[in-house]
Short mmCIF file of C-alpha atoms in Angstrom, two decimals:
data_model
loop_
_atom_site.label_atom_id
_atom_site.label_comp_id
_atom_site.label_asym_id
_atom_site.label_seq_id
_atom_site.Cartn_x
_atom_site.Cartn_y
_atom_site.Cartn_z
CA UNK Y 1 -48.78 -14.50 38.77
CA UNK Y 2 -45.83 -14.09 36.48
CA UNK Y 3 -42.17 -13.57 37.23
CA UNK Y 4 -42.58 -9.80 36.76
CA UNK Y 5 -45.30 -9.55 39.40
CA UNK Y 6 -43.39 -11.77 41.79
CA UNK Y 7 -40.24 -9.76 41.27
CA UNK Y 8 -41.67 -6.27 41.79
CA UNK Y 9 -43.84 -7.39 44.70
CA UNK Y 10 -40.88 -9.14 46.34
CA UNK Y 11 -38.57 -6.15 45.89
CA UNK Y 12 -41.26 -3.86 47.26
CA UNK Y 13 -41.58 -6.00 50.39
CA UNK Y 14 -37.84 -6.57 50.87
CA UNK Y 15 -36.44 -3.12 50.06
CA UNK Y 16 -39.41 -0.75 49.72
CA UNK Y 17 -37.45 2.50 49.90
CA UNK Y 18 -34.50 1.43 47.74
CA UNK Y 19 -34.23 3.15 44.38
CA UNK Y 20 -35.73 1.08 41.58
CA UNK Y 21 -35.56 3.55 38.67
CA UNK Y 22 -33.76 6.81 37.94
CA UNK Y 23 -34.90 9.03 35.06
CA UNK Y 24 -31.69 9.79 33.16
CA UNK Y 25 -32.98 13.14 31.89
CA UNK Y 26 -34.58 14.60 35.02
CA UNK Y 27 -32.83 12.68 37.79
CA UNK Y 28 -36.23 11.81 39.27
CA UNK Y 29 -36.16 8.59 41.31
CA UNK Y 30 -38.79 5.98 42.07
CA UNK Y 31 -38.53 3.48 44.91
CA UNK Y 32 -39.63 -0.14 44.63
CA UNK Y 33 -42.66 0.75 46.76
CA UNK Y 34 -43.60 3.57 44.38
CA UNK Y 35 -43.13 1.35 41.33
CA UNK Y 36 -45.27 -1.41 42.88
CA UNK Y 37 -47.94 1.14 43.82
CA UNK Y 38 -48.01 2.64 40.32
CA UNK Y 39 -48.26 -0.81 38.75
CA UNK Y 40 -51.05 -1.89 41.12
CA UNK Y 41 -53.02 1.30 40.43
CA UNK Y 42 -52.65 0.89 36.66
CA UNK Y 43 -53.56 -2.82 36.89
CA UNK Y 44 -56.74 -1.83 38.72
CA UNK Y 45 -57.62 0.65 36.00
CA UNK Y 46 -56.87 -1.82 33.20
CA UNK Y 47 -59.02 -4.43 34.96
CA UNK Y 48 -61.86 -1.89 35.28
CA UNK Y 49 -61.90 -1.32 31.52
CA UNK Y 50 -62.01 -5.04 30.82
CA UNK Y 51 -58.39 -6.10 30.36
CA UNK Y 52 -57.97 -9.73 31.42
CA UNK Y 53 -55.47 -12.60 31.23
CA UNK Y 54 -54.19 -13.13 27.69
CA UNK Y 55 -55.37 -9.74 26.39
CA UNK Y 56 -52.92 -7.50 24.54
CA UNK Y 57 -52.32 -3.94 25.70
CA UNK Y 58 -50.38 -1.62 23.39
CA UNK Y 59 -48.26 1.25 24.69
CA UNK Y 60 -47.09 4.10 22.48
CA UNK Y 61 -44.48 6.07 24.42
CA UNK Y 62 -40.88 7.22 24.39
CA UNK Y 63 -38.54 5.61 26.93
CA UNK Y 64 -39.97 6.46 30.34
CA UNK Y 65 -40.88 4.83 33.65
CA UNK Y 66 -44.41 4.42 32.23
CA UNK Y 67 -43.11 1.41 30.32
CA UNK Y 68 -42.37 -0.27 33.65
CA UNK Y 69 -45.80 0.71 34.98
CA UNK Y 70 -47.43 -1.01 32.03
CA UNK Y 71 -45.05 -4.00 32.08
CA UNK Y 72 -45.72 -4.79 35.74
CA UNK Y 73 -49.44 -3.92 35.55
CA UNK Y 74 -49.91 -6.28 32.60
CA UNK Y 75 -47.93 -8.94 34.48
CA UNK Y 76 -50.30 -8.63 37.44
CA UNK Y 77 -53.26 -9.27 35.13
CA UNK Y 78 -51.62 -11.90 32.94
CA UNK Y 79 -52.04 -9.54 29.98
CA UNK Y 80 -49.47 -9.07 27.22
CA UNK Y 81 -47.73 -5.72 26.79
CA UNK Y 82 -47.23 -4.70 23.16
CA UNK Y 83 -44.70 -1.83 23.13
CA UNK Y 84 -44.98 0.39 20.06
CA UNK Y 85 -42.17 2.59 18.78
CA UNK Y 86 -43.35 6.20 19.04
CA UNK Y 87 -41.18 7.11 16.04
CA UNK Y 88 -43.21 4.97 13.63
CA UNK Y 89 -45.57 6.56 11.13
CA UNK Y 90 -49.34 6.25 11.45
CA UNK Y 91 -49.28 3.83 8.50
CA UNK Y 92 -46.70 1.60 10.21
CA UNK Y 93 -48.59 1.66 13.52
CA UNK Y 94 -51.87 0.75 11.79
CA UNK Y 95 -50.14 -2.21 10.15
CA UNK Y 96 -48.73 -3.46 13.47
CA UNK Y 97 -51.86 -2.91 15.54
CA UNK Y 98 -54.10 -4.30 12.81
CA UNK Y 99 -52.34 -7.67 13.05
CA UNK Y 100 -53.91 -8.73 16.36
CA UNK Y 101 -56.79 -7.84 18.67
CA UNK Y 102 -56.09 -5.19 21.32
CA UNK Y 103 -58.03 -4.84 24.55
CA UNK Y 104 -56.34 -1.61 25.61
CA UNK Y 105 -53.94 1.05 24.45
CA UNK Y 106 -51.89 3.55 26.42
CA UNK Y 107 -49.68 6.49 25.67
CA UNK Y 108 -47.27 8.62 27.62
CA UNK Y 109 -47.88 12.35 27.93
CA UNK Y 110 -45.47 14.83 29.46
#
């Protein structure tokens, strides 16, 4: 376990219904319980496709709660989140991603 997993799991147990995240654009709110649940579900999926401790998982997304889902899910697995700037060109992304092995890649869709 890493500090991220300990932190989100602890907050979920201590204050499950307290607000953890507020989307600044929509006003949508997520509780610590919801955030922990989302991270656990994503961690299960990542594990099912072969992501393991030490693997790198890239995420191409604008600022959104999905970053936290991936951050905490990777923490649960001991994987490394590689956030990618969605404003980069395909050429720039290929250069970045080509520099290391990736086990998984995610993106945010509205």
